CSV table of C-alpha atoms in Angstrom, one decimal:
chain,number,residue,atom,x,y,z
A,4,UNK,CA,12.6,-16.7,13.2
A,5,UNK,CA,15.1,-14.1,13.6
A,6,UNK,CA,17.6,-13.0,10.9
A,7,UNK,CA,20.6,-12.5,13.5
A,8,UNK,CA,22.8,-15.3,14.9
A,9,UNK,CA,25.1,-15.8,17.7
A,10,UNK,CA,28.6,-14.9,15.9
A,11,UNK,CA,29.9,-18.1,18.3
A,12,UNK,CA,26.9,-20.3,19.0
A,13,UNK,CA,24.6,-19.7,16.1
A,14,UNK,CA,21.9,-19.4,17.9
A,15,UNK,CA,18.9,-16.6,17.2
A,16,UNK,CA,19.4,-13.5,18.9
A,17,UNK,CA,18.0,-10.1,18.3
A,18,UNK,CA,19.2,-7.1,16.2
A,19,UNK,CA,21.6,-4.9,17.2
A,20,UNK,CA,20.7,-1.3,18.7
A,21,UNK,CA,21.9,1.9,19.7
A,22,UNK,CA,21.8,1.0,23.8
A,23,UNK,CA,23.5,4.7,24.9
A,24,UNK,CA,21.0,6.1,27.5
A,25,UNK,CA,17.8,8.1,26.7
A,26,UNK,CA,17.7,11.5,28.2
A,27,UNK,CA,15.0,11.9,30.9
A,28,UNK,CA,12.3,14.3,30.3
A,29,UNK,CA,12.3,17.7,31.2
A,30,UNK,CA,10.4,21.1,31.7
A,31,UNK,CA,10.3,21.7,28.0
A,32,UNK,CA,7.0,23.6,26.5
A,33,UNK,CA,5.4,21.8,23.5
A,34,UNK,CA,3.2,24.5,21.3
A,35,UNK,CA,0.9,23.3,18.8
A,36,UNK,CA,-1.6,24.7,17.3
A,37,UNK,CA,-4.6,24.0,19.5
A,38,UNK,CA,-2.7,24.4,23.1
A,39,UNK,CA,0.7,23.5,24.7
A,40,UNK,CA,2.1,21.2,27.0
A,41,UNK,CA,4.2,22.9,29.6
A,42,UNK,CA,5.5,21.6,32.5
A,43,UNK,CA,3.1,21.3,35.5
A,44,UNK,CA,3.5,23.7,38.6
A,45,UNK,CA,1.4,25.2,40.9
A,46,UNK,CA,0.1,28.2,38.8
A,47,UNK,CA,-2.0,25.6,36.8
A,48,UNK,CA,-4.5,24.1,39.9
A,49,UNK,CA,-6.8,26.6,39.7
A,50,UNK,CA,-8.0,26.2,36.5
A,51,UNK,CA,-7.4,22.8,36.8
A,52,UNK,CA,-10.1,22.5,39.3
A,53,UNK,CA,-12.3,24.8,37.5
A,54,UNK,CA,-11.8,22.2,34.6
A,55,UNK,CA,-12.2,18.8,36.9
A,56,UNK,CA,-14.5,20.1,39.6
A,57,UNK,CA,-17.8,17.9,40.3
A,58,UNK,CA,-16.8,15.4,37.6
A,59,UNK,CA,-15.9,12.3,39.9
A,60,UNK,CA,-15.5,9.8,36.8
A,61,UNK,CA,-12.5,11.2,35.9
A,62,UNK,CA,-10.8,9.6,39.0
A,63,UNK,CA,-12.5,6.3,38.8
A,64,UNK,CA,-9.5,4.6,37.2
A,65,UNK,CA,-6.9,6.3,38.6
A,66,UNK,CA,-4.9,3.7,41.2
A,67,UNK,CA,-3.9,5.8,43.7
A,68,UNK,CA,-5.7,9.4,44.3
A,69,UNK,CA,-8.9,11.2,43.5
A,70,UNK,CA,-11.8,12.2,43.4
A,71,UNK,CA,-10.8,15.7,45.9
A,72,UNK,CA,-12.9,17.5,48.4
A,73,UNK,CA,-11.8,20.4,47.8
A,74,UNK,CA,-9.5,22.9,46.1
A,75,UNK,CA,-7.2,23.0,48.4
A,76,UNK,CA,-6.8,19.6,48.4
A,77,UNK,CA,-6.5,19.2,44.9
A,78,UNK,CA,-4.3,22.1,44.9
A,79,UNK,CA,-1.8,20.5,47.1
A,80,UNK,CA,-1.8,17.4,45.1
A,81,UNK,CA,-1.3,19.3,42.5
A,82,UNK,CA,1.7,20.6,44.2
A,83,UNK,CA,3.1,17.3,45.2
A,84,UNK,CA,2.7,16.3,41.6
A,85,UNK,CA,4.8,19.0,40.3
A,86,UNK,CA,7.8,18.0,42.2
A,87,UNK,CA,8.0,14.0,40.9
A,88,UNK,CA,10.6,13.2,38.7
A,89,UNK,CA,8.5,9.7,38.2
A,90,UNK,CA,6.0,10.4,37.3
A,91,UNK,CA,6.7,14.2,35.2
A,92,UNK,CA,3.8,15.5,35.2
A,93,UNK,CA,2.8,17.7,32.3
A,94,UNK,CA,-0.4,20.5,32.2
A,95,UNK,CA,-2.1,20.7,29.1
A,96,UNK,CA,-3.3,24.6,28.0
A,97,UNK,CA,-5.8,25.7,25.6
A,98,UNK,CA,-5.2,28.5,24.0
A,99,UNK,CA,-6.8,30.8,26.0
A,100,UNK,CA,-4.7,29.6,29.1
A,101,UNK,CA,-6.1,27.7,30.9
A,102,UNK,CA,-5.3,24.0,32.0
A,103,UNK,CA,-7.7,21.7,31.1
A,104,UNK,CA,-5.7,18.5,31.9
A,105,UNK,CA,-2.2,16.8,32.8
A,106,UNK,CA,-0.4,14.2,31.4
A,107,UNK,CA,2.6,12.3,32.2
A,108,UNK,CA,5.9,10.5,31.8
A,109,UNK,CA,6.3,7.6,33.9
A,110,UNK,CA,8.1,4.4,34.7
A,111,UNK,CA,11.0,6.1,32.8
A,112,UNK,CA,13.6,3.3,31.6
A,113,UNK,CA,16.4,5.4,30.2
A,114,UNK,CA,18.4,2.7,29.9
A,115,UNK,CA,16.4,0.3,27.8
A,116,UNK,CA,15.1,3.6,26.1
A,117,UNK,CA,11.5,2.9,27.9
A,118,UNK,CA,9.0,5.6,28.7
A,119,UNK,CA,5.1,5.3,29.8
A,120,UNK,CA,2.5,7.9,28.8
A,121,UNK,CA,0.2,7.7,31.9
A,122,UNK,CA,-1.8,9.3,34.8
A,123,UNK,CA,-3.6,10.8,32.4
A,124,UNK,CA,-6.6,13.4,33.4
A,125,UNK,CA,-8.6,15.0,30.8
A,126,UNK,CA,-11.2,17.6,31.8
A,127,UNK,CA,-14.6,17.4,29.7
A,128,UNK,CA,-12.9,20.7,28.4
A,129,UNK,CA,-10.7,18.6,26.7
A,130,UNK,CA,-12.3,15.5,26.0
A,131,UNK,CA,-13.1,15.3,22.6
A,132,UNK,CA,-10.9,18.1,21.2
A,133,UNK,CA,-8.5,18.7,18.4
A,134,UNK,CA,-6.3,20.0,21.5
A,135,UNK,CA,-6.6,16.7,24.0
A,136,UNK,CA,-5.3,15.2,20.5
A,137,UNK,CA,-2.6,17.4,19.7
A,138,UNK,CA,-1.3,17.2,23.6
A,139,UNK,CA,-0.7,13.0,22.9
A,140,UNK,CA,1.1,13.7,19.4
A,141,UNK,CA,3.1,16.2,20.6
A,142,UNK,CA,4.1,14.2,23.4
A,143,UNK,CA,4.7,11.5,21.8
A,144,UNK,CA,6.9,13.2,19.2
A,145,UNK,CA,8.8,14.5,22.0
A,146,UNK,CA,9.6,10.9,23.4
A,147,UNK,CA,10.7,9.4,20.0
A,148,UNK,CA,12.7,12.5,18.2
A,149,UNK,CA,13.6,14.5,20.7
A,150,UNK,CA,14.7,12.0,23.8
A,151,UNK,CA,14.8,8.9,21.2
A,152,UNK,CA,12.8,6.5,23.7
A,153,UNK,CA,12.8,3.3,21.4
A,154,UNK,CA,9.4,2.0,23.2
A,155,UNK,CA,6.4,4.7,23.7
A,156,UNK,CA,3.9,2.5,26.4
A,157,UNK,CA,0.3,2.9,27.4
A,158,UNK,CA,-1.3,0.8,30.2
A,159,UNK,CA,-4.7,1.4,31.9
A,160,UNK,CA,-7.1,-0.6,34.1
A,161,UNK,CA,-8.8,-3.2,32.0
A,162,UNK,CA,-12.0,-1.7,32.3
A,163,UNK,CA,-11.5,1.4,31.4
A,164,UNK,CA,-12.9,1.0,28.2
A,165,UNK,CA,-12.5,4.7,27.1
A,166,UNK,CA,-8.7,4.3,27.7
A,167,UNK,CA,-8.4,1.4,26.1
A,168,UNK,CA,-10.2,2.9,22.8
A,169,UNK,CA,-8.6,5.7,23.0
A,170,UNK,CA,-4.8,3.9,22.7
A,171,UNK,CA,-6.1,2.4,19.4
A,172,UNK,CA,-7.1,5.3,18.0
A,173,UNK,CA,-3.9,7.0,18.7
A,174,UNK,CA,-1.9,4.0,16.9
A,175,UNK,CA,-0.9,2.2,20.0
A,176,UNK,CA,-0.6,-1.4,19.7
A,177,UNK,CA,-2.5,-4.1,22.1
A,178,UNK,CA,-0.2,-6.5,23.9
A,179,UNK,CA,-2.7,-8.4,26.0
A,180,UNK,CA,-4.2,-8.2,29.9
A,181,UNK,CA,-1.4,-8.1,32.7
A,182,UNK,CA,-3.5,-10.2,35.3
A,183,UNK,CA,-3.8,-8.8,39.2
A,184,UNK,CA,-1.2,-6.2,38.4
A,185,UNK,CA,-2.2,-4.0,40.9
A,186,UNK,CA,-3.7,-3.5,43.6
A,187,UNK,CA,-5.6,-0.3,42.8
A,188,UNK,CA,-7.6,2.0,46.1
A,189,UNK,CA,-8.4,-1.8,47.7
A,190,UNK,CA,-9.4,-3.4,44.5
A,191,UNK,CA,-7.8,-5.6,41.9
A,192,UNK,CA,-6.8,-4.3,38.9
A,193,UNK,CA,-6.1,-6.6,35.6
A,194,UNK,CA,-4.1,-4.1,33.5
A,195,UNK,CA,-4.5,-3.8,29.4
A,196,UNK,CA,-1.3,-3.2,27.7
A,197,UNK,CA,-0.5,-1.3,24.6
A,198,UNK,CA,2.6,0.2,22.8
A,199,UNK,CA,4.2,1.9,20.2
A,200,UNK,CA,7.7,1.7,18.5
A,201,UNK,CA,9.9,4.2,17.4
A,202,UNK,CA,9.8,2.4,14.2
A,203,UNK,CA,5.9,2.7,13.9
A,204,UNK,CA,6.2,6.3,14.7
A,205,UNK,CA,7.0,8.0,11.4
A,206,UNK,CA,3.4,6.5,10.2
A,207,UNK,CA,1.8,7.3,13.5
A,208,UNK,CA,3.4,11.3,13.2
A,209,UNK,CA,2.0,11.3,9.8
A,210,UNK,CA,-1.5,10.2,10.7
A,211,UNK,CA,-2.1,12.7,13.8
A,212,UNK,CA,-0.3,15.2,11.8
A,213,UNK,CA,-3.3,14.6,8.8
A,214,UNK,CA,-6.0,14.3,11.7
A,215,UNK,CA,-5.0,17.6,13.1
A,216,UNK,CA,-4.7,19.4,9.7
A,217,UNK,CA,-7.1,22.6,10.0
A,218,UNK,CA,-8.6,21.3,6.5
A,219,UNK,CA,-10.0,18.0,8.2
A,220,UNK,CA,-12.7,20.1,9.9
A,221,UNK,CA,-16.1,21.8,9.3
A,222,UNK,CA,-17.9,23.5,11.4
A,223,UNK,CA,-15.8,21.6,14.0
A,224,UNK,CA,-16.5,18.8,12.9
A,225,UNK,CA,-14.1,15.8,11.4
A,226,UNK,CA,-14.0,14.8,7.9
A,227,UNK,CA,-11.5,12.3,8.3
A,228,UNK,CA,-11.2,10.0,11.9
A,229,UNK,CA,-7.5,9.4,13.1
A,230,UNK,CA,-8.9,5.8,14.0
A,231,UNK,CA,-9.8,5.2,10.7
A,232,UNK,CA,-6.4,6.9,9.7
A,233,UNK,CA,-4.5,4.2,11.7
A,234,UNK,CA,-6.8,1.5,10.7
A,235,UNK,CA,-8.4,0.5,13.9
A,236,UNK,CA,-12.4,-1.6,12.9
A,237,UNK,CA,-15.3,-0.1,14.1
């Protein structure tokens, strides 16, 4: 039951907000400790490629493009990519520069203070790393302090089981299967839901921030689990 009224009717309504515009996202550079995030433009497809090349699986759930022939082909939808103001795509560098992935802002509400973190392509370079971590968090933080998006979302095809694991683990919250969503390279796609609020964020910072703590590893290895730190079950 909510707490607010109707000042004339009396009926339930919701809280009030701050409802001025969010910024959109822009070419901004993200360091952290393991990598960056940088804006993504041409210079980054070759490594890309080198990262991506002969590992088909990594396009199997993406709705619209991929697996490439080639690098030129990937190259020039790399290209095309660059130039999108929805979705924004970002590269994601180790620290030895190379791009190992991309990420992205998408279905940008600035309005309602609404922004997607999608179209997301991690190389086995990245899988499995501090870094392919530390790209989400820092995005993340980026969306909630810096452009002060209220509502951080994360959809993927409802099959995708890695996806979906991997939302929990980095504190998003399941909201339930969109059915026949999309239509998805010919296919159907039933699409899982998951988000997180700007008000869950300050717990959420504080976990990744713990997970990615240099003391939390030995030997490479994790002492402590950020899905343990944000209480998702085994």
């Amino acid at each position: 039951m909510s707490d607010h009224v109707h000042p004339q009717t009396g009926q339930p309504i919701g809280a009030p907000v701050d409802d001025r515009p969010a910024p959109r996202p822009g070419p901004v550079t993200l360091e952290g400790r393991y990598g960056r995030v940088e804006k993504l433009g041409a210079k980054h497809a070759a490594s890309l490629w080198d990262a991506v090349k002969g590992h088909d699986a990594i396009w199997t759930y993406m709705s619209q493009y991929g697996p490439f022939a080639d690098a030129a082909e990937f190259a020039a939808w790399v290209d095309k990519r660059a130039t999108l103001d929805d979705p924004y795509a970002y590269a994601i560098v180790d620290r030895n520069n190379r791009a190992v992935g991309i990420t992205t802002l998408m279905e940008i509400r600035p309005a309602m203070r609404v922004v997607e973190v999608g179209h997301i392509v991690y190389s086995p370079a990245l899988q499995r790393t501090p870094l392919g971590t530390e790209a989400q968090y820092l995005l993340a933080r980026y969306a909630f302090e810096t452009l002060r998006y209220r509502r951080y979302e994360w959809k993927c095809h409802s099959h995708n089981f890695a996806s979906r694991r991997a939302a929990l683990r980095y504190g998003f919250v399941y909201e339930g299967i969109l059915r026949q969503q999309m239509i998805a390279k010919g296919r159907n796609r039933d699409t899982a839901m998951f988000s997180m609020l700007d008000s869950e964020w300050p717990i959420r910072k504080a976990n990744f921030e713990r997970w990615l703590a240099p003391d939390n590893f030995v030997d490479s290895k994790q002492k402590l689990g950020l899905s343990a730190l944000n209480g998702v079950k085994a």
